[in-house]
Structures are given as C-alpha cells and as structure tokens.
Coordinates of C-alpha atoms and ligand atoms in Angstrom, one line a residue:
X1 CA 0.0 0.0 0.0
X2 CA 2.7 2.4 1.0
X3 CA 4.8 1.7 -2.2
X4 CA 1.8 2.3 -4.2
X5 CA 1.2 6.1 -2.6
X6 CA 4.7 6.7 -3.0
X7 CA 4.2 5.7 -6.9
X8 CA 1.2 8.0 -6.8
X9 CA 3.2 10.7 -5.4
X10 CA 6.3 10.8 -7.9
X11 CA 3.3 10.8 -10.7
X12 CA 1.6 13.3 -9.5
X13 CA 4.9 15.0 -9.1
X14 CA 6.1 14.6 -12.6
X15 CA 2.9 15.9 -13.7
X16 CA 3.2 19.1 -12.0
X17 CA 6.7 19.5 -13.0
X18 CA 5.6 19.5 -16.8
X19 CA 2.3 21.5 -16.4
X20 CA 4.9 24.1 -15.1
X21 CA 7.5 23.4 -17.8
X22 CA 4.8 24.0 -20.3
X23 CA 3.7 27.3 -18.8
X24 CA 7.3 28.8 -19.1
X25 CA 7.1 28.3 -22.8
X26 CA 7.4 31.4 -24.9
X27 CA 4.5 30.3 -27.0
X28 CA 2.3 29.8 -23.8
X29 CA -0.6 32.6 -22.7
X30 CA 0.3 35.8 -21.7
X31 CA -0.4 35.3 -18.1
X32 CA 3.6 35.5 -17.0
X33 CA 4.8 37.8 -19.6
X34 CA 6.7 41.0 -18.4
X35 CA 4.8 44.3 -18.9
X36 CA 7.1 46.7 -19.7
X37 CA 5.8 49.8 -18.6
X38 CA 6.7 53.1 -21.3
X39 CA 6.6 56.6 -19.5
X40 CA 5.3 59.3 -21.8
X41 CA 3.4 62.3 -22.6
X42 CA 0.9 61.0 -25.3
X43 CA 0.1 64.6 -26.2
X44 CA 2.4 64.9 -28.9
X45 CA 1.8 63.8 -32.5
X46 CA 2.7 62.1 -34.3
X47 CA 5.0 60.1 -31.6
X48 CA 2.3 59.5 -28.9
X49 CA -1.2 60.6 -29.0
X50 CA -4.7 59.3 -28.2
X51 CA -6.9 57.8 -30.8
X52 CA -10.2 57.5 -28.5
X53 CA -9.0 55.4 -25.5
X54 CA -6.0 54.1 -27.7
X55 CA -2.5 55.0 -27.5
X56 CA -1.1 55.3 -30.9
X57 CA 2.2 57.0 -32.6
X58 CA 5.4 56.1 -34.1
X59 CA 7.1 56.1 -30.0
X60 CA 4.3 53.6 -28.9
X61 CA 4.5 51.1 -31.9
X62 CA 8.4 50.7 -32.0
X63 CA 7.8 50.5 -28.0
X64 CA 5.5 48.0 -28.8
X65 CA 7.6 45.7 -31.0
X66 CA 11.0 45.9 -28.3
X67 CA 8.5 44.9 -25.1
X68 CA 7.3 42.1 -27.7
X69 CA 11.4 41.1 -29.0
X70 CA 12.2 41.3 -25.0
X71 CA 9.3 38.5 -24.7
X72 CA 6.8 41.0 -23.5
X73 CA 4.3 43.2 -23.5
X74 CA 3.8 47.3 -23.6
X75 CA 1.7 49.4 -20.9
X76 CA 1.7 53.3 -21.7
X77 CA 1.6 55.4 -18.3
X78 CA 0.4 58.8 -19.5
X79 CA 2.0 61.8 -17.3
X80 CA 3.2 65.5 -17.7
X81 CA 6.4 65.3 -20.2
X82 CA 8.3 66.8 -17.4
X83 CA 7.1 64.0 -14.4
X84 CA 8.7 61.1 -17.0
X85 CA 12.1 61.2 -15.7
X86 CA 11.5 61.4 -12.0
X87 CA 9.1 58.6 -12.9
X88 CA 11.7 56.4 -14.7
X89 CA 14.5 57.0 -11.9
X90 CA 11.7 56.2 -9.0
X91 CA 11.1 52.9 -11.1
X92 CA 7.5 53.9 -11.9
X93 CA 7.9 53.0 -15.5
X94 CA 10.7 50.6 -17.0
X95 CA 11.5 53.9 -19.7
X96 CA 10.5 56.8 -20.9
X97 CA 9.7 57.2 -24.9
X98 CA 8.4 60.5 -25.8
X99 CA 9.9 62.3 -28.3
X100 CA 12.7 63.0 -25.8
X101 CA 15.9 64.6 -26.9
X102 CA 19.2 63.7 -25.3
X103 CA 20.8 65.8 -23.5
X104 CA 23.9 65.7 -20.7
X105 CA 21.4 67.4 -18.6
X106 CA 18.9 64.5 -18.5
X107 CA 21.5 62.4 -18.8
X108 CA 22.1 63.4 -15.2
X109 CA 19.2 60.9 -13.8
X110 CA 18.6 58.4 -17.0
X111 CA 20.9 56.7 -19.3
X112 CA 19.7 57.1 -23.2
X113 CA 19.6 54.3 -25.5
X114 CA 20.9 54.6 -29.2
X115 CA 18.9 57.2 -31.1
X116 CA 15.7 56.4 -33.5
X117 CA 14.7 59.4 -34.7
X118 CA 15.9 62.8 -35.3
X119 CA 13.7 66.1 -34.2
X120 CA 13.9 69.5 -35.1
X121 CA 12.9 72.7 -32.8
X122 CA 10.5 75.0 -35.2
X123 CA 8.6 78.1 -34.6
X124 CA 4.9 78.5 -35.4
X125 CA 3.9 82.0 -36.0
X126 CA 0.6 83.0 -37.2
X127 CA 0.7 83.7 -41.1
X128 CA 0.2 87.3 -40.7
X129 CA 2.9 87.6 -38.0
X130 CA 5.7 90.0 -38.4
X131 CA 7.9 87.4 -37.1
X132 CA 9.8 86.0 -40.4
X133 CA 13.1 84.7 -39.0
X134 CA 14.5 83.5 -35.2
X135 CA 16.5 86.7 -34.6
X136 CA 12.3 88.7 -34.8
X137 CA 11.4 86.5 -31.9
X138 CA 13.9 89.0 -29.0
X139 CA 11.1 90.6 -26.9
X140 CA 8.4 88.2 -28.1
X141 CA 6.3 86.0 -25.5
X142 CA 7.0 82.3 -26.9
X143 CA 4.7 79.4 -25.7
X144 CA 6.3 76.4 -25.0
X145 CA 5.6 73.0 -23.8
X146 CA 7.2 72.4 -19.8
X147 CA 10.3 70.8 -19.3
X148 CA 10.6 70.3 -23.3
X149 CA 14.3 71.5 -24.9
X150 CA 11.6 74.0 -26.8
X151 CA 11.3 75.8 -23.5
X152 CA 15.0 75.4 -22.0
X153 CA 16.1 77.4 -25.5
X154 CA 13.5 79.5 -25.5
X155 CA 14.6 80.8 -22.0
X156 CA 18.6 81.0 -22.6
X157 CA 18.3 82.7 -25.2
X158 CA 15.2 85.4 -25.0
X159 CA 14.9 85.5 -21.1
X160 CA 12.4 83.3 -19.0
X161 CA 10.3 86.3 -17.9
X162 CA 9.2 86.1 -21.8
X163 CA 8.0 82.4 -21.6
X164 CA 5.1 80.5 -20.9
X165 CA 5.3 76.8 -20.4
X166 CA 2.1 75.0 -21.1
X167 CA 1.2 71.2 -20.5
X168 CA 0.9 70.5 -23.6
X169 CA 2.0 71.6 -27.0
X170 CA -1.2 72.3 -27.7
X171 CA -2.2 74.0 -25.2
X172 CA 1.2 76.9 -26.5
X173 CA -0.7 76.2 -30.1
X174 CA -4.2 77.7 -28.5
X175 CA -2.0 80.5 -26.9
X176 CA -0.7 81.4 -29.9
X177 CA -3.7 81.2 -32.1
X178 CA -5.3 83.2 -28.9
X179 CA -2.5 85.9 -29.0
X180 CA -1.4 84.8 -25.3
X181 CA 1.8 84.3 -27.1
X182 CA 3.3 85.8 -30.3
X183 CA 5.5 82.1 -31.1
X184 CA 5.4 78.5 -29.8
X185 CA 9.1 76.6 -30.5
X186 CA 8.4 73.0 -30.9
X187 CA 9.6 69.5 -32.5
X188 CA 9.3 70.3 -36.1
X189 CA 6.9 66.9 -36.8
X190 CA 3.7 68.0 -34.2
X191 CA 4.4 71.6 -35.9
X192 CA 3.1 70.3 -38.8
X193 CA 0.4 68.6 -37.5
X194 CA -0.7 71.3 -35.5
X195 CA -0.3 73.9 -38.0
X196 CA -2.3 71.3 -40.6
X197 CA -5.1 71.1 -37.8
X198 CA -5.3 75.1 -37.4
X199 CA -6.1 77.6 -39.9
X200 CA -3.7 80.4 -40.1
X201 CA -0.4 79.1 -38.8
X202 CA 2.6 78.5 -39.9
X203 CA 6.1 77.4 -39.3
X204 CA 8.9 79.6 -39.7
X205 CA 11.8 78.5 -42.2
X206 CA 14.9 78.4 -40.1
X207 CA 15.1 75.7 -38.0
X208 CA 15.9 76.6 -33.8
X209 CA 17.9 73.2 -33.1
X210 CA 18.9 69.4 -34.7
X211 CA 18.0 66.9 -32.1
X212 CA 18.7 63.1 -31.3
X213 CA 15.4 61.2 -30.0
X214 CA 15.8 58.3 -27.9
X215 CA 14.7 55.9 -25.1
X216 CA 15.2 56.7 -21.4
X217 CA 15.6 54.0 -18.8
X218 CA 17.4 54.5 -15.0
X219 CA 20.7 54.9 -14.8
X220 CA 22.9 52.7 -14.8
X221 CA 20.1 49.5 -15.7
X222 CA 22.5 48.2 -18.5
X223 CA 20.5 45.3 -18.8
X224 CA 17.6 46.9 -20.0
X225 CA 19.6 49.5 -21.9
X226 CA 21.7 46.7 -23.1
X227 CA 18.4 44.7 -24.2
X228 CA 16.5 48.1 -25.8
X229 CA 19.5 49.1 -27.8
X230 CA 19.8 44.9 -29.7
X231 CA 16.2 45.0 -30.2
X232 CA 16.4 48.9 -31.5
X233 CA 19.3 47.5 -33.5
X234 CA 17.3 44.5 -35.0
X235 CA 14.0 46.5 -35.8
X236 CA 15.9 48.7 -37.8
X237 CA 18.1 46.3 -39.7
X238 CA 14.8 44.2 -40.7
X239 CA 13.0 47.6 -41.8
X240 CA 10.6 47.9 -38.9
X241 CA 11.2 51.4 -37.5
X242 CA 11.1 52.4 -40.9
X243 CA 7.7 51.3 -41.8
X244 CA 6.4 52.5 -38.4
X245 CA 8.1 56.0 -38.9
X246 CA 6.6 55.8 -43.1
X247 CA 3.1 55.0 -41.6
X248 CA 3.2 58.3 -39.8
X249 CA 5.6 60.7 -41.3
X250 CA 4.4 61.0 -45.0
X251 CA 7.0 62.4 -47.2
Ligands
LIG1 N1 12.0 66.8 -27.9 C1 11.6 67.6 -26.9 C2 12.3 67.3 -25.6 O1 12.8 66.2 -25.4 C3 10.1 67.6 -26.7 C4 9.5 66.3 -26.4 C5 8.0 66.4 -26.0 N2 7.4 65.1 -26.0 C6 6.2 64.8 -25.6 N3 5.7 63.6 -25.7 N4 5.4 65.8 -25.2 O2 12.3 68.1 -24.7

C-alpha cells in the first residue's frame, strides 16, 4: 500500500513539473509575460497621442515591437512630459519614450539608448505675423511645452520672464492662435500637424535646433539598456522602425 502512494506521489509529481514546464514556454498565454511599462506624454503627435481610449504613434508602436522582442508586452503610463524622468529614476515606468531629446542634462538621472529618430525645434507664427526669422522673436512671448528643450532654449536665449510653459504643446498652439503668445518653439513633426489642424499658422523657415530622440531608462540599468539598444538595433536592420516611422511621417 505504502509503495503504491509513494508511486502516486512521484506521478503526480512529474505531472506538475511538466504542467509548469509548459507554462514557461514562450509560445504559452500571456499570463507570465513581463509588462514593460513606457513613461510618456501622449500629447504629442505624431509620436504618442490618443486615438479615442487608444494610444497610438510612431514612440508607442516601435515600443511595442522591443517589449514584444524582449518577450513582452507594452503598458503606456500617460504623465506631464516633465514628471517622465522622475518617474523612470523612481522605477515607476521601465523607460521613458516621448519624443525625448538627449541631453547631458537629462543624462544626469537616466541613461539614453541609441537614437531612433531625429527632431527638429521649429517656430509656429501666425501667417500674418511680423515674425519672419529667429532673430524677430527677441522681446516676443514664446509658448512652450514644460520641461521640453523648446522651453529650455527659448529661455537661454530670450529671457524666462518672456516664456510661458504650457502642458501641452497644444495648449502653447491655443496661446498662440489666442495671441497669449506671439510664437510657440516645438519639435518640427507635431508643428506640422498642428499647423495642418489650425487655420492660419505656420512654421517659420529656419530651424531653432537638430535633435537626437531616444529611449530613457534609469541609470545605470545596462541590462535593460543593453536589451533596448539589440532589439532597436534588430528593428531597424529588418525595416521595422522604418515602416512605423513611413506609416506616420508622409514624405
Ligand atoms: N524633444 C523635446 C524634448 O525632449 C520635446 C518632447 C516632448 N514630448 C512629448 N511627448 N510631449 O524636450
């Protein structure tokens, strides 16, 4: 009798052993994969934005294909763009993707992965402005969206006392259009969308600053960093951040 439980036993025991081993499989349900949580600021197209409840953009879909390489899945956390850093160092998020632009500065608090993308600052005016080139903008109030490199130039070089920092970038378009503000400095992409989704803009020739956009995680988490920058590395060799980028950038 005893023999025979102790047979049961070591069955049963083999059993559980593979029901586990079959969980752990890669192709198995989704229960046990990691969530990789993305900080951003989904106010900023065409890089993260809100279709209805969905978060869509050329940030969230690459982000979507590394959590998926790195055996995962994505979560967008939607903050302030300038609560994504603190958020990312207090291991709120496992990165921030927001259109962010390296800089030694941020590079402080967050280590940057290689770059995807490449931003330009721009200035909207108002087609009837008689603001025609950067050097018209001294004395000018200039909208700007907080913590962005839009509002850290705008503030070096024509004096904080004559910038506004707003939420969002399209909160500094509504200035402008409301003549709170005479010029908003922004990434050169959600210019054009904003100036294609309001009448009488439009965005000044000469561009501010050339920018390097990429991927924020703590510092000093090299295996994450590590991880990002060979799946980054991958997408871009097989032509995937290049079709993302094409689906949202037309030429
Ligand atoms: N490239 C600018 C910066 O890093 C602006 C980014 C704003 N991004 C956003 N999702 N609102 O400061």
């Amino acid at each position: 009798m005893k023999k025979i439980i102790v047979l049961l036993l070591c069955v049963a025991f083999i059993l559980v052993c593979f029901a586990g081993c079959g969980n752990a499989e890669p192709a198995g349900d989704n229960t046990e994969k990691k969530v990789y949580k993305m900080g951003t600021n989904a106010a900023f197209p065409p890089y993260e934005y809100k279709e209805g409840e969905k978060f869509v953009g050329i940030d969230v879909e690459i982000a979507t294909a590394i959590a998926e390489k790195l055996g995962g899945t994505l979560e967008v956390v939607d903050m302030n763009f300038d609560s994504i850093i603190t958020s990312v160092t207090q291991n709120e998020v496992d990165f921030g993707m927001a259109g962010m632009t390296v800089r030694p500065d941020r590079e402080e608090y967050v280590d940057f992965s290689s770059s995807y993308a490449t931003g330009v600052q721009c200035v909207i005016v108002k087609a009837d402005s008689s603001i025609a080139s950067i050097e018209d903008l001294a004395g000018k109030k200039i909208g700007t969206q907080l913590g962005t490199t839009g509002f850290m130039y705008a503030s070096d070089d024509y004096g904080e006392e004559n910038v506004i920092g707003y939420d969002k970038g399209a909160d500094a378009v509504i200035a402008l259009k409301g003549g709170d503000v005479d010029a908003v400095i922004i990434d050169n992409e959600p210019a054009k969308v904003y100036v294609e989704e309001n009448a009488g803009l439009t965005i000044l020739e000469t561009k501010y600053a050339i920018e390097d956009y990429a991927i924020a995680v703590n510092k000093g988490n090299t295996e994450l960093l590590d991880k990002i920058n060979k799946a980054l590395e991958e997408l871009t060799a097989d032509g995937t951040i290049d079709a993302i980028i094409a689906k949202y950038i037309k030429a």
